[in-house]
PDB file of N, CA and C in Angstrom:
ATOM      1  N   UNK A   1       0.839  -1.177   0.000  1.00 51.00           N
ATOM      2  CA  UNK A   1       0.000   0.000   0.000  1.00 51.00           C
ATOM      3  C   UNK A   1       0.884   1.240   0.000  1.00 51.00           C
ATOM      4  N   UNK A   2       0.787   2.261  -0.382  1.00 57.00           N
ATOM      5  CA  UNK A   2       1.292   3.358  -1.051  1.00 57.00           C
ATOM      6  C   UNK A   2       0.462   4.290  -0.004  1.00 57.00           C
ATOM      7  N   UNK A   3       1.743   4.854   1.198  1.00 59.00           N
ATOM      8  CA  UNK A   3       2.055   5.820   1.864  1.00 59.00           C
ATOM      9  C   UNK A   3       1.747   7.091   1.843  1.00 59.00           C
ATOM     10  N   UNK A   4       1.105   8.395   2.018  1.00 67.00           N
ATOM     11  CA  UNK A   4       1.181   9.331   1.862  1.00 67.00           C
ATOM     12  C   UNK A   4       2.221  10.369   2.724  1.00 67.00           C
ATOM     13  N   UNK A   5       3.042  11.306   2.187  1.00 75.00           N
ATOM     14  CA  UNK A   5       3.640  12.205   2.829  1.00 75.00           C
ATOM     15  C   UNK A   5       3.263  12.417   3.905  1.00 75.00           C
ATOM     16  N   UNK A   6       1.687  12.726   4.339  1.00 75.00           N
ATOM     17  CA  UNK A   6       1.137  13.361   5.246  1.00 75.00           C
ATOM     18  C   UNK A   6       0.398  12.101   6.470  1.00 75.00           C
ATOM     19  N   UNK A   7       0.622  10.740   5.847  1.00 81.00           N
ATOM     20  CA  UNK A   7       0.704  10.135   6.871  1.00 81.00           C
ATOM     21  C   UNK A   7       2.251   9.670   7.450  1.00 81.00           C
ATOM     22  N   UNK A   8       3.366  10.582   6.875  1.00 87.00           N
ATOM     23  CA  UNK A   8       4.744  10.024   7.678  1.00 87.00           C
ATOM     24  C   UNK A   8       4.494  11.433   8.598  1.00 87.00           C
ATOM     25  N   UNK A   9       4.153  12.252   8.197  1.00 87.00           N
ATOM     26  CA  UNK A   9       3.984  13.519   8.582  1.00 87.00           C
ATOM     27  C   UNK A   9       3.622  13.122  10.522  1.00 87.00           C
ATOM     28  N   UNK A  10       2.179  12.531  10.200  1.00 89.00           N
ATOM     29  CA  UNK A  10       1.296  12.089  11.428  1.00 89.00           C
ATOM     30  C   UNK A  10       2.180  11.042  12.570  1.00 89.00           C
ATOM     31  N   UNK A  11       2.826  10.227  11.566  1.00 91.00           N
ATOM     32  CA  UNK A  11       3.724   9.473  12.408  1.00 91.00           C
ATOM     33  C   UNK A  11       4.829  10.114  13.420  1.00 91.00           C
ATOM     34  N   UNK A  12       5.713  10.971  12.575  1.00 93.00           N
ATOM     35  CA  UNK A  12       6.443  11.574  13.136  1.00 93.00           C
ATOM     36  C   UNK A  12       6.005  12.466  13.950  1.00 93.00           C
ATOM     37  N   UNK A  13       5.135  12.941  13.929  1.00 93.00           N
ATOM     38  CA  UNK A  13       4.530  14.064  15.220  1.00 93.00           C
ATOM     39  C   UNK A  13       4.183  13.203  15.988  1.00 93.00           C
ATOM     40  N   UNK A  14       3.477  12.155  16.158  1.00 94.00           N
ATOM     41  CA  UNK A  14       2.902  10.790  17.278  1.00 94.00           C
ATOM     42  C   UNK A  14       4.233  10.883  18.077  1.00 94.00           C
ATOM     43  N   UNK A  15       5.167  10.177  17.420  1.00 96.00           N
ATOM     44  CA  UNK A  15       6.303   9.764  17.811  1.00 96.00           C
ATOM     45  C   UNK A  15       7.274  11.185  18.759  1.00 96.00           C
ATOM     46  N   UNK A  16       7.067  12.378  17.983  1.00 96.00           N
ATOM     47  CA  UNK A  16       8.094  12.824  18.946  1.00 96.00           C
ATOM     48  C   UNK A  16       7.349  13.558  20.418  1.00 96.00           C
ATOM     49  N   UNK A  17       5.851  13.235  19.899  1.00 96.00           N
ATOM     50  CA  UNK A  17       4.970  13.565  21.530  1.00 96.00           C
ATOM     51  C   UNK A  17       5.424  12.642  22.519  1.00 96.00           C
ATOM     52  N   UNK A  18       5.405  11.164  21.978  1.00 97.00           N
ATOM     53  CA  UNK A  18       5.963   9.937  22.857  1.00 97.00           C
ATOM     54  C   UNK A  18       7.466  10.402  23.011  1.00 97.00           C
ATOM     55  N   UNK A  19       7.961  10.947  22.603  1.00 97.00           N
ATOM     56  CA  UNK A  19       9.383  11.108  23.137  1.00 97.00           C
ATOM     57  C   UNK A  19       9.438  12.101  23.936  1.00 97.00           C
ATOM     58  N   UNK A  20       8.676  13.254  23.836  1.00 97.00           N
ATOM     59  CA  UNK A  20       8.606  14.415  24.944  1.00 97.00           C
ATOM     60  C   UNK A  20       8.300  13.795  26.258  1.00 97.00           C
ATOM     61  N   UNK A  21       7.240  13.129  26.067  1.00 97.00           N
ATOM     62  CA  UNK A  21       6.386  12.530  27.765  1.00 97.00           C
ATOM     63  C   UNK A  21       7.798  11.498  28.310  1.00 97.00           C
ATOM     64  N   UNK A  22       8.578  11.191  27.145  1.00 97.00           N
ATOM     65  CA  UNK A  22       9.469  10.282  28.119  1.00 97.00           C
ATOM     66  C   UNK A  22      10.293  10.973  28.571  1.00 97.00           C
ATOM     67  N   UNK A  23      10.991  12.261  27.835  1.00 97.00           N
ATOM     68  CA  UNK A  23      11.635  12.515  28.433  1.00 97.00           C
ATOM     69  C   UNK A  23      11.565  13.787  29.274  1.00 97.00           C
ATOM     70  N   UNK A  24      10.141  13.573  29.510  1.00 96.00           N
ATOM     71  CA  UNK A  24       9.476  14.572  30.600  1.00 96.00           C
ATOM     72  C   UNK A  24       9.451  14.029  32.137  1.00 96.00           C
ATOM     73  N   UNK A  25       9.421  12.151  31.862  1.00 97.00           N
ATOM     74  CA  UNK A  25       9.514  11.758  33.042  1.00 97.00           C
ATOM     75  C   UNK A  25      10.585  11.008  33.808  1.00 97.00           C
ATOM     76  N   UNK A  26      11.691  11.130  32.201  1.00 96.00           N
ATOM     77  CA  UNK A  26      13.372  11.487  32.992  1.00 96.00           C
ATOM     78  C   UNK A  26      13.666  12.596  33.769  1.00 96.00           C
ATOM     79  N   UNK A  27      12.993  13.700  33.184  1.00 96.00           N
ATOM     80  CA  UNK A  27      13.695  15.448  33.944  1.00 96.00           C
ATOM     81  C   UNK A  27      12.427  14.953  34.935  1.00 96.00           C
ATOM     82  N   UNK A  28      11.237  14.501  34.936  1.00 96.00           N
ATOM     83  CA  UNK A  28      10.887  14.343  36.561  1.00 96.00           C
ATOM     84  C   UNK A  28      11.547  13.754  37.922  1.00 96.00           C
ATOM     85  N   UNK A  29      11.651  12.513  37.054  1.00 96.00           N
ATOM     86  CA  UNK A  29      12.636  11.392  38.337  1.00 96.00           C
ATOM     87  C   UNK A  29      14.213  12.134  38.419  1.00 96.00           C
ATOM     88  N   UNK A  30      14.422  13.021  37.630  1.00 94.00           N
ATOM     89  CA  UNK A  30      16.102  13.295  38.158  1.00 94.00           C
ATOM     90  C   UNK A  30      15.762  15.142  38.611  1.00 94.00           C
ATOM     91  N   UNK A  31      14.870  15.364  38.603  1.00 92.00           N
ATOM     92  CA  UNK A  31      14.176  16.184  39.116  1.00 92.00           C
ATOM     93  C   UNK A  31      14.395  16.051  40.696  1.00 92.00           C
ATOM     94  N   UNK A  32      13.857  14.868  40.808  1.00 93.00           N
ATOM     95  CA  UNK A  32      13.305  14.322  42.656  1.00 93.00           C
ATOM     96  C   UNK A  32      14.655  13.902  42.757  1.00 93.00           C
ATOM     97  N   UNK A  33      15.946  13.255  42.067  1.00 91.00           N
ATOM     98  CA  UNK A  33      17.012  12.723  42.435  1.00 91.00           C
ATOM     99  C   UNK A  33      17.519  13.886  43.003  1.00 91.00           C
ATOM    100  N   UNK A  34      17.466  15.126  42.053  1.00 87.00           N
ATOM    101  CA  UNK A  34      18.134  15.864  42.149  1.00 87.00           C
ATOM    102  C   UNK A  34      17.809  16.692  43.612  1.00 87.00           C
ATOM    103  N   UNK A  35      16.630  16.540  43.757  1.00 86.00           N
ATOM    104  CA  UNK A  35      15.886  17.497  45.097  1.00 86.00           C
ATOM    105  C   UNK A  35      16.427  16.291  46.754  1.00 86.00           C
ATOM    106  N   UNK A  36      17.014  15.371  46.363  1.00 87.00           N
ATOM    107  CA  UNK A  36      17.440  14.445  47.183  1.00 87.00           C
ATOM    108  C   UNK A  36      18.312  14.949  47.739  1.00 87.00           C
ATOM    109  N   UNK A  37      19.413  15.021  46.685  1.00 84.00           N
ATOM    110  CA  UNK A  37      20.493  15.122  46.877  1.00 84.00           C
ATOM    111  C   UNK A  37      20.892  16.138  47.491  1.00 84.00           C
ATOM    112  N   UNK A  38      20.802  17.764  46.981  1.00 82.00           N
ATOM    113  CA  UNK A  38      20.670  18.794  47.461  1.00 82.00           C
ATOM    114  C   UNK A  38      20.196  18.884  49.052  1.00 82.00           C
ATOM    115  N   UNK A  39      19.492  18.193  49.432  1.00 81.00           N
ATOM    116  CA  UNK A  39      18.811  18.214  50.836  1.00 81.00           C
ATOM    117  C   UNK A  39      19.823  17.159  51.719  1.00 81.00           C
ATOM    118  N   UNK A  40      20.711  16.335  50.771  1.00 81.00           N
ATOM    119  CA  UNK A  40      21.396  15.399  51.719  1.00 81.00           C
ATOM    120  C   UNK A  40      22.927  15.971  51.983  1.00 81.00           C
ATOM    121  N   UNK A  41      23.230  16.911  50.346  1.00 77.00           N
ATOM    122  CA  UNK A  41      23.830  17.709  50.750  1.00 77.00           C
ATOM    123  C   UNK A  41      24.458  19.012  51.271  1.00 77.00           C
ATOM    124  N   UNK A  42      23.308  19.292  51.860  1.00 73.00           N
ATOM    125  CA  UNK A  42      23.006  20.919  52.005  1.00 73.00           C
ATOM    126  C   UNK A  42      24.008  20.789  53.436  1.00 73.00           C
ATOM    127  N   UNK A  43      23.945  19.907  54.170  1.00 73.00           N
ATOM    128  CA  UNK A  43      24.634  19.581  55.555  1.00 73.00           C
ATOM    129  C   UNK A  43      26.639  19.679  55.538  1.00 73.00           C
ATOM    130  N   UNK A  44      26.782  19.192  53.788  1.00 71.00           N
ATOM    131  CA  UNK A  44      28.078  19.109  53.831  1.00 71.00           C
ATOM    132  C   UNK A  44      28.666  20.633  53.181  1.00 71.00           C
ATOM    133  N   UNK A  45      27.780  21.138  51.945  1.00 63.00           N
ATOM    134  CA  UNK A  45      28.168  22.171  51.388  1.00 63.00           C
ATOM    135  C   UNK A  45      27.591  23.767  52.256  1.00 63.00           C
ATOM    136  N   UNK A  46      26.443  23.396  52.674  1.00 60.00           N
ATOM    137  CA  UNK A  46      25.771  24.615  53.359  1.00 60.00           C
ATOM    138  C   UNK A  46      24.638  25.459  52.446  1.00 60.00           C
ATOM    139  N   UNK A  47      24.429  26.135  52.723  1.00 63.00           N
ATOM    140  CA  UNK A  47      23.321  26.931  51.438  1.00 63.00           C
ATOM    141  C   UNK A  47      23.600  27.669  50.654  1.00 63.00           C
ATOM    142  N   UNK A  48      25.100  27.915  50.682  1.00 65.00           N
ATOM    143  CA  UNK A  48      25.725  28.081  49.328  1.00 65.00           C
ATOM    144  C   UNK A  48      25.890  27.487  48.364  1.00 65.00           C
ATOM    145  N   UNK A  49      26.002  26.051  48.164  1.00 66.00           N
ATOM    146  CA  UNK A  49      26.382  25.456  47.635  1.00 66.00           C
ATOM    147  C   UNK A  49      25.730  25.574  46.054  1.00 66.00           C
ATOM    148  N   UNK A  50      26.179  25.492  45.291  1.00 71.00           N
ATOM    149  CA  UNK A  50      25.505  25.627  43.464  1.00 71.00           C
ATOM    150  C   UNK A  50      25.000  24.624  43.318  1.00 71.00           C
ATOM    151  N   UNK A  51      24.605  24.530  42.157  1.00 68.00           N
ATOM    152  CA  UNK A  51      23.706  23.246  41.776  1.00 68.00           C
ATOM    153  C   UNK A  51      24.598  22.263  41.308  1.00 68.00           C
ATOM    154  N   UNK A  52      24.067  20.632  41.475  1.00 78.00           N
ATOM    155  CA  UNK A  52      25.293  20.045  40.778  1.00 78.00           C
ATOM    156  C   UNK A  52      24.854  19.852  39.180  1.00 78.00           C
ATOM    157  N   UNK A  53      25.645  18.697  38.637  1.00 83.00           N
ATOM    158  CA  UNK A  53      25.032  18.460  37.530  1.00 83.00           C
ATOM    159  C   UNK A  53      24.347  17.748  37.460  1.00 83.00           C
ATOM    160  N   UNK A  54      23.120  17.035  38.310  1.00 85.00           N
ATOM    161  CA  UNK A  54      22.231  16.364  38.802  1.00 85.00           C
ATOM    162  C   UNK A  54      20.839  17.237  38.457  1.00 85.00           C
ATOM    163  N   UNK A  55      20.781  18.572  38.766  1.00 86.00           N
ATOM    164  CA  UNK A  55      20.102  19.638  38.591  1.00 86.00           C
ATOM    165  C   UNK A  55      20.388  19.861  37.301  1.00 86.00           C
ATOM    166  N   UNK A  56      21.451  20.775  36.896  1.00 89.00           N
ATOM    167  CA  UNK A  56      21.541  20.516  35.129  1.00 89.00           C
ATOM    168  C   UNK A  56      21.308  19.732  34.011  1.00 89.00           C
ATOM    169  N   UNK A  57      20.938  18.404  34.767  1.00 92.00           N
ATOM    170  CA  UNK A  57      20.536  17.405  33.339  1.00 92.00           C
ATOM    171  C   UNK A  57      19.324  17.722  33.894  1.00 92.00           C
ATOM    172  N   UNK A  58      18.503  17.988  35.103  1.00 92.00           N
ATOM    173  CA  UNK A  58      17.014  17.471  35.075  1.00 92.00           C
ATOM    174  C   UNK A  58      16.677  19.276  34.364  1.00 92.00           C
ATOM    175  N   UNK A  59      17.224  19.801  34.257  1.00 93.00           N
ATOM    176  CA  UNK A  59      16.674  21.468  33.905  1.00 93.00           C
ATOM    177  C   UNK A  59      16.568  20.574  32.235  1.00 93.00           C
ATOM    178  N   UNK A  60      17.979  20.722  31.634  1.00 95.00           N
ATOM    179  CA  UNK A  60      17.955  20.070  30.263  1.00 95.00           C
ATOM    180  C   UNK A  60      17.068  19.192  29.593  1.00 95.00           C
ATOM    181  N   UNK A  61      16.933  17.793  30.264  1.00 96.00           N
ATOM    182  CA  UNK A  61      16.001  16.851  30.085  1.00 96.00           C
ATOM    183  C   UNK A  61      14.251  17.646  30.085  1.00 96.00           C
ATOM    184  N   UNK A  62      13.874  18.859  30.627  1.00 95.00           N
ATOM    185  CA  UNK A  62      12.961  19.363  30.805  1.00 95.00           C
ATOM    186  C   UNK A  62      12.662  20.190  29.536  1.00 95.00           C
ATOM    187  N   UNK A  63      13.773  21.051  29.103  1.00 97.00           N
ATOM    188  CA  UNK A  63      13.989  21.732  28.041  1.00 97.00           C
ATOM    189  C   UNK A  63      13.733  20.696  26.738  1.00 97.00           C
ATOM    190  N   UNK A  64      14.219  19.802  26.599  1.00 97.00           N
ATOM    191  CA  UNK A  64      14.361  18.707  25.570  1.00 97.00           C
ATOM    192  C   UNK A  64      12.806  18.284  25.560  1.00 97.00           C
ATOM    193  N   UNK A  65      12.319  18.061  26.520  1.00 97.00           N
ATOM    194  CA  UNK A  65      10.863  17.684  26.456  1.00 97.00           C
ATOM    195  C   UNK A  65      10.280  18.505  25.747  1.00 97.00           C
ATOM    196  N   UNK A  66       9.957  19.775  26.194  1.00 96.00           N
ATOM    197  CA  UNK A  66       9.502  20.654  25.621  1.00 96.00           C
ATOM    198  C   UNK A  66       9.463  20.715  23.915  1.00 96.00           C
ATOM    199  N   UNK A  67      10.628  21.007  23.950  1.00 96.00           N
ATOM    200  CA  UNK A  67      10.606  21.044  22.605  1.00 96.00           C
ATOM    201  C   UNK A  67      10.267  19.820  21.478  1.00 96.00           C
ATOM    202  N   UNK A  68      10.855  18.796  21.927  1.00 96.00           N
ATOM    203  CA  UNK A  68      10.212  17.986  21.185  1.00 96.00           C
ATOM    204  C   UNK A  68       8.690  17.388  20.926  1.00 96.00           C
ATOM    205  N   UNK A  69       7.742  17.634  22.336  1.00 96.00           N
ATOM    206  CA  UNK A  69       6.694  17.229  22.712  1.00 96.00           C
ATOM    207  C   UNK A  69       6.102  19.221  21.928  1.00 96.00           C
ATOM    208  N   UNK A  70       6.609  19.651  21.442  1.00 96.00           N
ATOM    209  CA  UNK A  70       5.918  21.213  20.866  1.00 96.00           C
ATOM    210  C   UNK A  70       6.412  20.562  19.268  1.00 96.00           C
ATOM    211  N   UNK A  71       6.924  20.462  18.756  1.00 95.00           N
ATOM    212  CA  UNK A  71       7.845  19.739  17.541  1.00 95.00           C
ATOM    213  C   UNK A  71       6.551  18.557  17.009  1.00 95.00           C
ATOM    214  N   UNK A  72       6.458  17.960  18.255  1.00 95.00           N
ATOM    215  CA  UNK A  72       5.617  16.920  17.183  1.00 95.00           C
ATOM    216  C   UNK A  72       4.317  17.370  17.424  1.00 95.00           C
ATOM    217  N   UNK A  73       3.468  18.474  18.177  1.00 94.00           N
ATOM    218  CA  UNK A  73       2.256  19.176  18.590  1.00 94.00           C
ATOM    219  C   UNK A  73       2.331  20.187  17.431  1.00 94.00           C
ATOM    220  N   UNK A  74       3.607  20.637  16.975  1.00 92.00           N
ATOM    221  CA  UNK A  74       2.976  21.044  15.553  1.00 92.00           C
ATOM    222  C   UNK A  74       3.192  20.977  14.671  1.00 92.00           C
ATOM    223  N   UNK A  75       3.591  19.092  14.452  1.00 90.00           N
ATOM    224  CA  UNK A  75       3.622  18.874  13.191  1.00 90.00           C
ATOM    225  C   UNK A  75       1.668  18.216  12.986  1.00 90.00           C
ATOM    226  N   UNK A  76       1.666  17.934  14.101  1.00 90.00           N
ATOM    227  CA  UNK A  76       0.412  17.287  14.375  1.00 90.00           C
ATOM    228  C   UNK A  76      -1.138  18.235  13.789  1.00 90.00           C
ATOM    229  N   UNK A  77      -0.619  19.646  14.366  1.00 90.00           N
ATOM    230  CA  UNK A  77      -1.263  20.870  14.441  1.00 90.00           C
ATOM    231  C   UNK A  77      -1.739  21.152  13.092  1.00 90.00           C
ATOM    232  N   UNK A  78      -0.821  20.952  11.558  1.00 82.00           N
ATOM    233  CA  UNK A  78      -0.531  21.411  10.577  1.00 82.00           C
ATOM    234  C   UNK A  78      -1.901  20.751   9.769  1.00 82.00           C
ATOM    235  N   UNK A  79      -2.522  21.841   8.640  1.00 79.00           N
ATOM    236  CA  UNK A  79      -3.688  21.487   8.363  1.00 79.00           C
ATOM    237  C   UNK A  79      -3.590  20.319   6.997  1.00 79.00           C
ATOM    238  N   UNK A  80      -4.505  19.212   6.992  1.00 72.00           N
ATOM    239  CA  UNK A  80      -3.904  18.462   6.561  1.00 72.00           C
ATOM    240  C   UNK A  80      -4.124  19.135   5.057  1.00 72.00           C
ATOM    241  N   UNK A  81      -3.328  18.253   3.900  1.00 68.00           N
ATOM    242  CA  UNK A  81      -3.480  19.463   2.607  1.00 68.00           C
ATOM    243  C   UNK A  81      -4.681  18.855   1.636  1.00 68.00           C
ATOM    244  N   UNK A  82      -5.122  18.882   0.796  1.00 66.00           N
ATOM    245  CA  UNK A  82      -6.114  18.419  -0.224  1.00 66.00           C
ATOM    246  C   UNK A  82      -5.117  17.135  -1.013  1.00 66.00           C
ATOM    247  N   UNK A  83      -6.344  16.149  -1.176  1.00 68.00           N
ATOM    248  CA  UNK A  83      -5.748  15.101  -1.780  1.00 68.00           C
ATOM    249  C   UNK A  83      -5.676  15.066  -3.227  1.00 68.00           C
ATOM    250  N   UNK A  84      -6.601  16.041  -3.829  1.00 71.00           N
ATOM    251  CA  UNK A  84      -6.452  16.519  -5.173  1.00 71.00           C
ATOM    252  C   UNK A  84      -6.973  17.910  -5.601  1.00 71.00           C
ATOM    253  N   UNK A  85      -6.668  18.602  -6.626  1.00 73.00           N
ATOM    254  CA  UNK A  85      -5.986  19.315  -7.015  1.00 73.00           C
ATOM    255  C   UNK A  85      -7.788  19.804  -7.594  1.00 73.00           C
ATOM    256  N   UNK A  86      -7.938  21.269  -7.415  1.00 71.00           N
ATOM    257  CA  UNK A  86      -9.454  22.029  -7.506  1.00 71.00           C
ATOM    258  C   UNK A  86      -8.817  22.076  -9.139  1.00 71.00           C
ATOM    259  N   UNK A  87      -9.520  21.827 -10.014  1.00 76.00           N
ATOM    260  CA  UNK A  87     -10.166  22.172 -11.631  1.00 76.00           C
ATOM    261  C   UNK A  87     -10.723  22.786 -11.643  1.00 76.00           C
ATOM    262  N   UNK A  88     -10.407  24.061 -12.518  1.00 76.00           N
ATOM    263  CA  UNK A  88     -11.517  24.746 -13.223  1.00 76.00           C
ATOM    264  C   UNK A  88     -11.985  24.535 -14.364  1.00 76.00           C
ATOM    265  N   UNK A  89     -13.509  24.614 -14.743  1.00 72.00           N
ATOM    266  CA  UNK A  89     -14.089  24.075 -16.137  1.00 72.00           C
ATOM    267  C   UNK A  89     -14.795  25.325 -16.885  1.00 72.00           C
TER     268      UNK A  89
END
């Protein structure tokens, strides 16, 4: 069966929504790793201490979601086009 553009179109937007939510619920769980850690080490560094890179991947991993889970929301979004072509007579 013979594919249309606009159903790879549909695929690929499916697909990179499923990739946003996953990697929405990596930057969650390293989110909470990260809120662990900070609290286990707030005792050794003090409340100065910067963020580690525990915090920087879960900021990133959050960013990455985004965009990809917006990426395939508007490829998804896009109106689909006419399957043939208006004649005038």
């Amino acid at each position: 069966m013979h594919t249309r553009d606009i159903d790879e179109i549909r695929l690929l937007g499916g697909a990179l929504v499923a990739l946003g939510l996953a990697l929405g619920g990596a930057a969650a769980a390293s989110g909470i790793l990260a809120a662990d850690h900070m609290a286990a080490a707030a005792e050794l560094c003090g409340p100065t201490a910067d963020h580690c890179g525990l915090c920087v991947a879960a900021g990133a991993l959050l960013l990455a979601a985004l965009g990809a889970a917006g990426a395939g929301i508007g490829l998804l979004m896009k109106p689909r086009p006419a399957l043939q072509r208006a004649t005038l007579r």
